Coordinates of C-alpha atoms and ligand atoms in Angstrom, one line a residue:
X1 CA -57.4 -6.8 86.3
X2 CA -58.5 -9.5 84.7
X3 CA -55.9 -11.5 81.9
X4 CA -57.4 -14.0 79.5
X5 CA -56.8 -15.9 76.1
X6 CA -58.7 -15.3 72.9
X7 CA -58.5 -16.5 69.5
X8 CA -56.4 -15.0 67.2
X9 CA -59.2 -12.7 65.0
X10 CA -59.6 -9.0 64.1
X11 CA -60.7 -7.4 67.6
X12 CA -64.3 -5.9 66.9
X13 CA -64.2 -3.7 70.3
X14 CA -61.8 -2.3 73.2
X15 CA -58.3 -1.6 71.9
X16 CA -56.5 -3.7 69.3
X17 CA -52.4 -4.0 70.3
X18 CA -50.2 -5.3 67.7
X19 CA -46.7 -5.9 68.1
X20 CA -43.7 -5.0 65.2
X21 CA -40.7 -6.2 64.6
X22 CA -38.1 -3.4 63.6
X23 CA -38.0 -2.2 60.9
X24 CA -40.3 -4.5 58.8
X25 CA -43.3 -3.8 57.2
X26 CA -46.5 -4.6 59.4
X27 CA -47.5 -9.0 58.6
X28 CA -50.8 -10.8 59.5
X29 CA -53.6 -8.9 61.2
X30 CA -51.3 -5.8 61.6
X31 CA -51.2 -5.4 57.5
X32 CA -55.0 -6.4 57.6
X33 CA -56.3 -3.5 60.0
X34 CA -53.9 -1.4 58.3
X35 CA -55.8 -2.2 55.1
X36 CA -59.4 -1.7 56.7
X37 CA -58.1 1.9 57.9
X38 CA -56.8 2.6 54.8
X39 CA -53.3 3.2 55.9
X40 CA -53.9 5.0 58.9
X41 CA -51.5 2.7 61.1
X42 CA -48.5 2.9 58.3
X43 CA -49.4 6.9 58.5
X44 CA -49.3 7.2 62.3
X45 CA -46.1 4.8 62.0
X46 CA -44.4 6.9 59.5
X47 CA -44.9 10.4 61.2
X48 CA -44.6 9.7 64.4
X49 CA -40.8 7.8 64.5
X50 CA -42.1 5.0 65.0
X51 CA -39.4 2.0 64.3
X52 CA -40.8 -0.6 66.3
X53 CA -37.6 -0.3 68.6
X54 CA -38.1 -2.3 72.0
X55 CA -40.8 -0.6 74.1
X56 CA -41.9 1.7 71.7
X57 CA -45.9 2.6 71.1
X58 CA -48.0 4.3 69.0
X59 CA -51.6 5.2 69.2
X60 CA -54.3 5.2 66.7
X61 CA -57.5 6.5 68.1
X62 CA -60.8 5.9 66.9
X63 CA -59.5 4.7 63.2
X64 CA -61.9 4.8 60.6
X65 CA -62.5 1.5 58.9
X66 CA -62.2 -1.1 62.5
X67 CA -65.0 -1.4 65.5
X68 CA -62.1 -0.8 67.7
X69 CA -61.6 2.5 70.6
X70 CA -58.1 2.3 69.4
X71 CA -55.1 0.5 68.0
X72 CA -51.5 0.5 69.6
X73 CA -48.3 -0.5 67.8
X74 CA -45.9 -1.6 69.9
X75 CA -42.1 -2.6 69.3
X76 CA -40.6 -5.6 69.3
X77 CA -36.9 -5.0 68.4
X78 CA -35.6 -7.8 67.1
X79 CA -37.9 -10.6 67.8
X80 CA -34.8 -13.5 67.5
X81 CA -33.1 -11.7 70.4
X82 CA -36.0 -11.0 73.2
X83 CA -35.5 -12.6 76.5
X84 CA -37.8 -14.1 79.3
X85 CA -37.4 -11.3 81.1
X86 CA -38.3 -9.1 78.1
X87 CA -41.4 -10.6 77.1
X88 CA -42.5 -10.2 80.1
X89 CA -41.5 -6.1 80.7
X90 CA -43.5 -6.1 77.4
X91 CA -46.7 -6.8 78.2
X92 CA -45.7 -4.5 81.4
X93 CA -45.7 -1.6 78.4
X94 CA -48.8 -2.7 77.2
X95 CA -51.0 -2.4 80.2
X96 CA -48.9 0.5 80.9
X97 CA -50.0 2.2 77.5
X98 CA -53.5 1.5 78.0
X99 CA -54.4 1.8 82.0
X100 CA -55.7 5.0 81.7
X101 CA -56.6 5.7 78.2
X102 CA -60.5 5.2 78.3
X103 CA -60.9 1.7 77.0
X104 CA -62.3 -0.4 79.2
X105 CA -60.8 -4.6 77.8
X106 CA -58.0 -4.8 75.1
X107 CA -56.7 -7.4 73.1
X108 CA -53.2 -8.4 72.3
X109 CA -52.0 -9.7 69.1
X110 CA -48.9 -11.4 68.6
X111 CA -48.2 -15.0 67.4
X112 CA -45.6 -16.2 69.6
X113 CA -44.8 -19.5 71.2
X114 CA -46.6 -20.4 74.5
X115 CA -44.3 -19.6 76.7
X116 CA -43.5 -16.0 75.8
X117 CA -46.9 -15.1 75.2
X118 CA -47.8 -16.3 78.9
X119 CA -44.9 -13.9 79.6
X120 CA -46.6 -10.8 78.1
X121 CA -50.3 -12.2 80.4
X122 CA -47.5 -12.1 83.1
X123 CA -46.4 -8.4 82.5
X124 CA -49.5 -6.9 81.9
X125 CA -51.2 -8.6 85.3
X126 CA -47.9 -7.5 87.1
X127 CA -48.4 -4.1 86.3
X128 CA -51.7 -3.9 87.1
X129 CA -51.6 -3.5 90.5
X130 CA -52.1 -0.3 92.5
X131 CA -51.8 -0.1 96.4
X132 CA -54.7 2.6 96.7
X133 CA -56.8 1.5 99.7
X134 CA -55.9 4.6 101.4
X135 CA -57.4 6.7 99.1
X136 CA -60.6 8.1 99.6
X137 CA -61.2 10.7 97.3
X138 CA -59.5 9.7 94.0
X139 CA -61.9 11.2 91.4
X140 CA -63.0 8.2 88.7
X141 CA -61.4 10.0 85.9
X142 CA -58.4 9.6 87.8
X143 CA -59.0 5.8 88.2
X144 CA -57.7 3.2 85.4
X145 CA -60.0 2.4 82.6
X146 CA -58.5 -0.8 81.7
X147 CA -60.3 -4.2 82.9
X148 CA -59.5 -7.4 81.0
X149 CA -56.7 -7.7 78.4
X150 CA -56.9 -10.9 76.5
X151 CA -54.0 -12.3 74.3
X152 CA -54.3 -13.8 71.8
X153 CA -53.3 -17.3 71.0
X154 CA -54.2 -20.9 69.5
X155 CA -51.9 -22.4 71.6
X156 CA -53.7 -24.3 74.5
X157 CA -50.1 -24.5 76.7
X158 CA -50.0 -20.7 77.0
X159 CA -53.0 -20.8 79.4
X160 CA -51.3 -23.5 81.4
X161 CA -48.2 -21.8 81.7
X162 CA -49.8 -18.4 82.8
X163 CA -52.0 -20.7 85.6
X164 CA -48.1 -21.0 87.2
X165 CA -47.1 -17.3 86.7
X166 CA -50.6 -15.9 87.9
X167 CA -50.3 -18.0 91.1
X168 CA -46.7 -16.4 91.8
X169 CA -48.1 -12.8 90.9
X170 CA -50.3 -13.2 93.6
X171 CA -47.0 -14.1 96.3
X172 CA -45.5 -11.0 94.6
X173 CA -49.2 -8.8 95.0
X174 CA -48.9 -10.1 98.6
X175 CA -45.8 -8.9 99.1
X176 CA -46.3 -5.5 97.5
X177 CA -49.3 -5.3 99.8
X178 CA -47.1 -5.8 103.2
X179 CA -44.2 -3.3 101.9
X180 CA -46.7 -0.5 101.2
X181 CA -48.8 -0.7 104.3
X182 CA -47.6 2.0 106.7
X183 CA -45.9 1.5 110.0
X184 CA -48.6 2.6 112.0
X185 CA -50.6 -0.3 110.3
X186 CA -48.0 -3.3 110.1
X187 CA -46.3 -3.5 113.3
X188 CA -44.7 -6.7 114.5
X189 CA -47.7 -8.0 116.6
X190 CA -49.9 -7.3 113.6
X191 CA -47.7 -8.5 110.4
X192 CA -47.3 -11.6 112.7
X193 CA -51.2 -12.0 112.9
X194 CA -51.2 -11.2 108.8
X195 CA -49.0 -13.9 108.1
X196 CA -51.7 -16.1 109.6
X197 CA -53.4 -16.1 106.5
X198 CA -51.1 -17.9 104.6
X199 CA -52.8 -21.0 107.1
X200 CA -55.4 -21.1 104.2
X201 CA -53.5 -22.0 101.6
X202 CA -51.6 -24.9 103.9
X203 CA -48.6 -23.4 105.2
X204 CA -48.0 -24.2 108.7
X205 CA -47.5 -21.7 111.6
X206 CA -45.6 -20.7 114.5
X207 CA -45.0 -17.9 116.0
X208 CA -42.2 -17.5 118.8
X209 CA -43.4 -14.1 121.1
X210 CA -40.7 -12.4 123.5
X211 CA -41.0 -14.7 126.0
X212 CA -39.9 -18.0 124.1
X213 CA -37.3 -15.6 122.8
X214 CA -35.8 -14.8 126.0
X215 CA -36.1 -18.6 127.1
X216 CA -34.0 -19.4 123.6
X217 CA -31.7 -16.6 124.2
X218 CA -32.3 -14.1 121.3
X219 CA -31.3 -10.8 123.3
X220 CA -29.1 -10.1 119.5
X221 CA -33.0 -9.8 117.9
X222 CA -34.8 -8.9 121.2
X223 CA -32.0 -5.6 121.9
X224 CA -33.4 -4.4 118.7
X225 CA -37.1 -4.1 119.8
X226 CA -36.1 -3.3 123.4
X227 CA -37.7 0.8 122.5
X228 CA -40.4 -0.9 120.7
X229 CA -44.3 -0.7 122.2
X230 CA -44.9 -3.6 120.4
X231 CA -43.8 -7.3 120.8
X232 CA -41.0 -9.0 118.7
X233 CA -41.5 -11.5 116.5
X234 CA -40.5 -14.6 114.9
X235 CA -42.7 -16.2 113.1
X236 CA -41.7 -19.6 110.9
X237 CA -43.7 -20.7 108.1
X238 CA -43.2 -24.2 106.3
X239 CA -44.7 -26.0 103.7
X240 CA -43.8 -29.5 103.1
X241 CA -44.8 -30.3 99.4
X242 CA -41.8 -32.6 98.7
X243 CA -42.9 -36.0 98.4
X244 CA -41.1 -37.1 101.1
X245 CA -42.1 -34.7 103.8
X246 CA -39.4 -35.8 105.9
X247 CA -36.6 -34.5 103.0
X248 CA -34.2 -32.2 104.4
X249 CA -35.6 -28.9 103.6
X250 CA -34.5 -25.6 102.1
X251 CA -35.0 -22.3 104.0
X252 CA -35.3 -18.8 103.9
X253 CA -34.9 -15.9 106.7
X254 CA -36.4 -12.2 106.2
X255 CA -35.6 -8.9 107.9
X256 CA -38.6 -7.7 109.1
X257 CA -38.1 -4.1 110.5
X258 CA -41.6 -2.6 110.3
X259 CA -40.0 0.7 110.7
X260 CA -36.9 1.5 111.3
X261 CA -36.0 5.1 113.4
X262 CA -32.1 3.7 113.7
X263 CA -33.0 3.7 117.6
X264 CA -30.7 6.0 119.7
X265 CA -28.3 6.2 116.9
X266 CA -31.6 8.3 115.1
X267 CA -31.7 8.5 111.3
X268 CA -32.1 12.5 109.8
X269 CA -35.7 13.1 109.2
X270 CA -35.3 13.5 105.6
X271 CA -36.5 10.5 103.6
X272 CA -37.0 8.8 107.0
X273 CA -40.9 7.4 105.9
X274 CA -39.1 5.3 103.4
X275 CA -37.9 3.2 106.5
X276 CA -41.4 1.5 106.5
X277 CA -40.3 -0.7 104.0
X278 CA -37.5 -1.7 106.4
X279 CA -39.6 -5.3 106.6
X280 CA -39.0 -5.6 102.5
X281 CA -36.9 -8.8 103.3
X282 CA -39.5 -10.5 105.1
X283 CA -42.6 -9.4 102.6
X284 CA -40.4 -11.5 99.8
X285 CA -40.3 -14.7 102.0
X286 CA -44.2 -14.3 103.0
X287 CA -44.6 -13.8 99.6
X288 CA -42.3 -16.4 98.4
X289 CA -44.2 -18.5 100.6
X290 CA -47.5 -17.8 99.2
X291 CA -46.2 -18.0 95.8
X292 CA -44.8 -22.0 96.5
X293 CA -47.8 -22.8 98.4
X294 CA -50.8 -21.4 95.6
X295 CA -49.1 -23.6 93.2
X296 CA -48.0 -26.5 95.7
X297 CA -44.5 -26.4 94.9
X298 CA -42.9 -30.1 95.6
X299 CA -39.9 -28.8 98.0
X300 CA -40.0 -28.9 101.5
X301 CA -39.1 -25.4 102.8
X302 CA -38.9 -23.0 106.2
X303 CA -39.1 -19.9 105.9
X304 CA -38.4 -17.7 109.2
X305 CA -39.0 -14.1 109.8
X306 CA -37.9 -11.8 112.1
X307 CA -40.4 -8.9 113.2
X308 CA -39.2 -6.2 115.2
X309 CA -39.6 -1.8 115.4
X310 CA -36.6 -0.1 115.8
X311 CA -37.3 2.5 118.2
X312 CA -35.7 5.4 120.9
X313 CA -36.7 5.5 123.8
X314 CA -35.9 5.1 127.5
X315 CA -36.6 1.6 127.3
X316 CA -34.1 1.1 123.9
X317 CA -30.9 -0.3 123.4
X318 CA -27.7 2.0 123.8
X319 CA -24.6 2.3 121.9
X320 CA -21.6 0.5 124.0
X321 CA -24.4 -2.3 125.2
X322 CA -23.5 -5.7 124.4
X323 CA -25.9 -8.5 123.8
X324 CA -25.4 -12.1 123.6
X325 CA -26.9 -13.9 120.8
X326 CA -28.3 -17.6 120.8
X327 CA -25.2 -18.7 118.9
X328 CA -23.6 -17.7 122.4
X329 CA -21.6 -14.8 120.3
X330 CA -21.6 -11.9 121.6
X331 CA -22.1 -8.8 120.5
X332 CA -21.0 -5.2 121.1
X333 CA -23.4 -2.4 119.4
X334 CA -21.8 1.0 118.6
X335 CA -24.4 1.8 116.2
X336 CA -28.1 1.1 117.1
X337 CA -29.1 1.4 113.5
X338 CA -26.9 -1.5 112.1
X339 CA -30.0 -3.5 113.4
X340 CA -31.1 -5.9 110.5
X341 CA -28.4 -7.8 111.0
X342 CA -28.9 -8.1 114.9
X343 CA -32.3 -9.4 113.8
X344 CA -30.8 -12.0 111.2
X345 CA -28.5 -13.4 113.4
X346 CA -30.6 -15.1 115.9
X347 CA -33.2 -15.2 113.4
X348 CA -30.7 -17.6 111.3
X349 CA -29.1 -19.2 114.0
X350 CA -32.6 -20.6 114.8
X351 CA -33.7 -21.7 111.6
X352 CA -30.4 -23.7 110.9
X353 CA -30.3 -25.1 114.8
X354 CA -34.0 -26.5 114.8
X355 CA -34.3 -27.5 111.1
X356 CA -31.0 -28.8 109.9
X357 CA -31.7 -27.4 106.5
X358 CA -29.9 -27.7 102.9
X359 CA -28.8 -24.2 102.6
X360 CA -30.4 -21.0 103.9
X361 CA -30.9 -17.7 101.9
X362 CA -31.3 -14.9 104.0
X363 CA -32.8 -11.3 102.7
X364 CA -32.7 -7.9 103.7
X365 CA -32.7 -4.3 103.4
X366 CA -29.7 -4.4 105.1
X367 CA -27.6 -1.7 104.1
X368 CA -27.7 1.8 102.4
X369 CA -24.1 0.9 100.9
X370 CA -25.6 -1.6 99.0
X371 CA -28.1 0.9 96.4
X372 CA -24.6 3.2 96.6
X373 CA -22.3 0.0 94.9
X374 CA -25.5 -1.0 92.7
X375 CA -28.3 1.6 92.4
X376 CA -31.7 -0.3 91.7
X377 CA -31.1 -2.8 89.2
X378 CA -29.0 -5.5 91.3
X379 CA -29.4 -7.0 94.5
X380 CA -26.3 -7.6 96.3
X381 CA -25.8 -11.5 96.1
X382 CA -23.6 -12.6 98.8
X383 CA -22.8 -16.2 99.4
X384 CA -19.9 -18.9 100.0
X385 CA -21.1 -21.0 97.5
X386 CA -20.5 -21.2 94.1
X387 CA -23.8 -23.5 92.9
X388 CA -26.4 -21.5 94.9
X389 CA -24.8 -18.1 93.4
X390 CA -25.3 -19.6 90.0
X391 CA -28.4 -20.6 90.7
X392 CA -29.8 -17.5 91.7
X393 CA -27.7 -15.5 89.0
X394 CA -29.6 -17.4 86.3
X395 CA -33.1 -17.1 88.2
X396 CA -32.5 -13.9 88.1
X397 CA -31.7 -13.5 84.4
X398 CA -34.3 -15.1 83.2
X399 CA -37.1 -13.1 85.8
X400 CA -35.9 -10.1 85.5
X401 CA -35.2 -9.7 89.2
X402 CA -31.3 -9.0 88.8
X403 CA -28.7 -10.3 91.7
X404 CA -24.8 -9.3 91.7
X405 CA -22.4 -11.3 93.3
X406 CA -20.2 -9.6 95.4
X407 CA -16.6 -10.5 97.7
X408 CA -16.4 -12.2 100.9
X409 CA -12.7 -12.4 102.8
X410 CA -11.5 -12.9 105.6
X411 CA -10.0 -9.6 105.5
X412 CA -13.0 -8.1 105.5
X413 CA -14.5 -10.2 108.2
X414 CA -11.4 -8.9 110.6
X415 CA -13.0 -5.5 110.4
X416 CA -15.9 -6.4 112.3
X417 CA -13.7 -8.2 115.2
X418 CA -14.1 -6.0 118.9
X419 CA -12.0 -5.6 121.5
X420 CA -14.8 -5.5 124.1
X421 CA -16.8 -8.7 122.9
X422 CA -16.5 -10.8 120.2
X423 CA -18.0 -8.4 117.7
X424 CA -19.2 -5.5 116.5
X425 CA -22.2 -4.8 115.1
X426 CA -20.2 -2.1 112.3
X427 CA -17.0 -2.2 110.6
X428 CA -16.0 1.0 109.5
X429 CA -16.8 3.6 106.8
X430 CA -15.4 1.3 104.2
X431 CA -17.1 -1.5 102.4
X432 CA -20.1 -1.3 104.7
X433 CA -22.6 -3.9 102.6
X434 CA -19.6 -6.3 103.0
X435 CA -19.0 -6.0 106.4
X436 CA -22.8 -6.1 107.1
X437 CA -22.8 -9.7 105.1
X438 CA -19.4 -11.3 107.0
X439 CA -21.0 -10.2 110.3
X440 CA -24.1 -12.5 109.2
X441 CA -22.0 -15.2 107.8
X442 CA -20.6 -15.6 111.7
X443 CA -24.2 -17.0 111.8
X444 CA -24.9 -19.7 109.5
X445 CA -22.2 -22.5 111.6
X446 CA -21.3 -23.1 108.0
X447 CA -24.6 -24.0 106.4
X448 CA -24.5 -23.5 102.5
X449 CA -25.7 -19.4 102.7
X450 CA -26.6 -16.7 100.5
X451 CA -27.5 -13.3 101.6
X452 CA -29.1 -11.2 99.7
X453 CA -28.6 -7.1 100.0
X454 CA -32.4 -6.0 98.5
X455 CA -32.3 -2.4 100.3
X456 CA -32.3 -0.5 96.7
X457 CA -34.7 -2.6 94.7
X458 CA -37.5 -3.5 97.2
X459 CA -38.9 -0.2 96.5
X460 CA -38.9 2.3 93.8
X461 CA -39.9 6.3 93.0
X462 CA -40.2 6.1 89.6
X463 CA -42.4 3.7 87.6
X464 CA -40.7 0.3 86.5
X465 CA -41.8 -1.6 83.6
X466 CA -43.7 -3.8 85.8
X467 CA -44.8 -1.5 89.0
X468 CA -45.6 1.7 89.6
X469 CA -43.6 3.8 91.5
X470 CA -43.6 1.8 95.3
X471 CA -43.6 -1.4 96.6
X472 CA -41.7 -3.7 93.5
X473 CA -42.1 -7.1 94.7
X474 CA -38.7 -7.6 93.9
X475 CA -37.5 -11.4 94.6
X476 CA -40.8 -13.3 95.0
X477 CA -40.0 -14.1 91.1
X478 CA -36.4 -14.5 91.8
X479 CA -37.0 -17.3 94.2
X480 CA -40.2 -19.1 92.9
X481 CA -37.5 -20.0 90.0
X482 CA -34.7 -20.4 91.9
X483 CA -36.8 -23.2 93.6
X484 CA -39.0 -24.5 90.4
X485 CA -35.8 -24.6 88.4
X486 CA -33.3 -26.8 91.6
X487 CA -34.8 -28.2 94.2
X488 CA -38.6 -29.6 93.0
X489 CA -39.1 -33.3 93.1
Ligands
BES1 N1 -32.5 -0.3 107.0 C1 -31.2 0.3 106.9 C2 -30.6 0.2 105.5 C3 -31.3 1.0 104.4 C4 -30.9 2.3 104.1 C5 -32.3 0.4 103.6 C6 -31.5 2.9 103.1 C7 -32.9 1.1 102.6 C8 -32.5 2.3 102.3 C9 -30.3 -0.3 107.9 O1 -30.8 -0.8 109.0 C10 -29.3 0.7 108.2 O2 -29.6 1.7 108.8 N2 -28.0 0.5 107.9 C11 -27.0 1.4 108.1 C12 -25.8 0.7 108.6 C13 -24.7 1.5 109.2 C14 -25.2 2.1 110.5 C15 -23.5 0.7 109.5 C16 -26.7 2.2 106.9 O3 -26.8 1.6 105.8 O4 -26.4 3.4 106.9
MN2 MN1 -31.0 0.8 110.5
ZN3 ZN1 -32.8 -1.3 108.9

């Protein structure tokens, strides 16, 4: 879909979308086309309970008196109040309202500051996207009518601040794109080789294969892929846009489980397709990648991923093995489906031993005790520092992609100690996102560290304000900020 800027004039074709503050009478070119209908918009208003609450629409079809397919009302709420974050689910509502309705371009009316009306560009392109290249046979009336929505604006600055946020839609398209694709699709070997497109945009590659593995002693990461026809992974991506490319950078590590079976310790069947999306923690830092790189961020940054399948077989790691990691920790596994973090912790032992960085954010599906404490609206936020978590809590706020802070103790980390080796890979039935994060935090040799728990809002059934039910790109947003708002020269 195309998203554009217009002047700020009575829309002669497409659909007209004005926006109304609650509980006031309709101002500017709202009262005008209400005029030129001869009250139909007051009339559709008044009998349809419409308040201009938050979010809610009203359609006029066809009204007499305007060139326009249609006119939608949409609320505002109170205008003095609205966040970022709610601008931006706002102009989700309006592409959401109109996708499918028959018009083909609409334009948006609202006079707003630059920013937030970039934010309502933002939510509408967001919403836009469909993952539908799988589908052969969906019949055109099924299809979405809506092409180009232009808002409109005399301020100049909104198109400049929408050139930023379209640039970091397409890290979070990118990412939505890797999380959909199904396991028989994105394997390890063949998300590595997908990565290799981010070479365009000047991100640099590198990409470690099982034998530089085993010479560099991953068998925590390698154990995981042992039932696995395909090769593991780790791929590091960095892009140096600091002025000093020598600055210390910042980094990043991703699970990347294209699917995850939980091994010998086998998952039930129900539900089990959703573990495609097992690699969600590695399709935010590819996409977080692509994001910084489109709109040359000035950090320096590694990002490192881990890509491994999680299979049984007779070839695949047993409960009661024990693997040592590259740390030199080792590791006993009594459940071969606590894998991410067997992944993580060479894959961040690695990245902090090679590239000395300033703090390293790992992410993760990593646990279904996570979307138990927290549902879908919070990722867990882990993390022994105070700065970083404030950081990311205030990204977050002001995106829209929620974090929670949650407790690390040592108490906690006790429950993960092992009588046959010098850890476990589970702690037990209680406080299992918890246990998951201290076992990784025995893997950052006390760089700053933030883990993030993203296993309930990486993916979604329902529709959101700004996806359709699937792949969210959850944390793509987070991060671009986290970065745009700390750590750019
Ligand atoms: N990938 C799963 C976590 C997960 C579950 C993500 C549901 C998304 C939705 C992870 O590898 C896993 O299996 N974790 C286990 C850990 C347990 C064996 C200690 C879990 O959460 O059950
Ligand atoms: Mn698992
Ligand atoms: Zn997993």
């Amino acid at each position: 879909m195309q998203v554009k800027f217009a002047s700020i004039e009575m829309p002669q074709s497409g659909a007209a979308v004005f926006f109304v503050e609650k509980d006031k009478p309709f101002s500017g070119l709202a009262a005008e086309a209400d005029k030129l209908t001869s009250g139909a918009l007051s009339k559709a208003r008044d009998v349809s309970r419409f308040t201009g609450a938050s979010g809610q629409t009203v359609e006029v079809v066809a009204p007499a008196g305007m060139k326009v397919d249609r006119v939608v009302l949409v609320g505002l709420g109170d205008v003095d109040s609205l966040s970022e974050a709610k601008w931006v689910e706002l102009g989700g509502t309006v592409y959401a309202s109109l996708a499918n309705s028959g018009s083909k371009e609409a334009t948006v009316l609202v006079e707003i500051n630059a920013a937030d009306t970039a934010s309502i560009a933002e939510g509408a392109l967001l919403r836009s996207y469909r993952f539908d290249k799988y589908r052969t046979k969906e019949p055109e009336s099924k299809k979405p009518t809506l092409q180009s929505i232009a808002v409109a604006t005399d301020d100049g600055a909104a198109a400049s601040a929408f050139d930023t946020r379209e640039k970091v839609a397409g890290g979070v398209f990118h990412t939505r794109d890797l999380i959909s694709e199904p396991a028989n699709e994105l394997n390890p070997e063949s998300y590595a080789d997908r990565i290799k497109e981010l070479e365009a945009l000047g991100v640099e590659l590198e990409v470690l294969g099982e034998e530089k593995m085993t010479e560099l002693g991953m068998h925590s990461l390698l154990g995981v892929g042992l039932g696995s026809a395909y090769e593991s992974q780790l791929v590091i991506m960095r892009w140096n846009g600091a002025d000093d490319k020598d600055a210390q950078p910042i980094s990043f590590v991703g699970k990347g489980v294209t699917f995850d079976t939980g091994g010998i310790s086998l998952k039930p069947g129900a539900n089990m397709e959703q573990m495609k999306w097992d690699m969600g923690g590695s399709g935010i830092v590819v996409g977080l990648m692509k994001a910084l790189a489109a709109r040359k961020a000035k950090v320096n940054v590694v990002a490192s991923v881990g890509l491994v399948e999680n299979m049984p077989s007779g070839t695949a790691q047993r409960p009661g093995d024990v693997v040592k990691s590259m740390s030199g920790q080792t590791i006993e596994i009594l459940n071969t489906d606590a894998e991410g973090r067997l992944v993580l912790a060479d894959a961040m032992w690695y990245t902090q031993d090679r590239f000395n960085p300033k703090f390293m954010i790992d992410l993760a599906t990593l646990t279904g005790a996570i979307i138990t404490s927290l549902g879908h609206e919070h990722a867990g936020l882990f993390s022994d520092s105070d700065e970083l978590a404030a950081q990311l809590a205030r990204a977050g706020a002001d995106t829209g992609d929620k974090v929670w802070r949650m407790p690390l103790h040592e108490n906690y980390d006790k429950l993960i100690d092992c009588a046959v080796a010098d850890m476990k890979n589970i702690g037990g039935p209680a406080a299992g996102s918890i246990t998951a994060a201290q076992f990784l935090k025995r893997f950052t040799n006390d760089v700053p560290w933030v883990h993030l728990d993203v296993a309930g809002t990486v993916w979604s059934e329902k529709d959101l304000p700004l996806s359709e039910k699937g792949g969210t790109g959850f944390g793509v947003r987070l991060l671009d900020r986290f970065v745009a708002d700390n750590y750019e020269d």
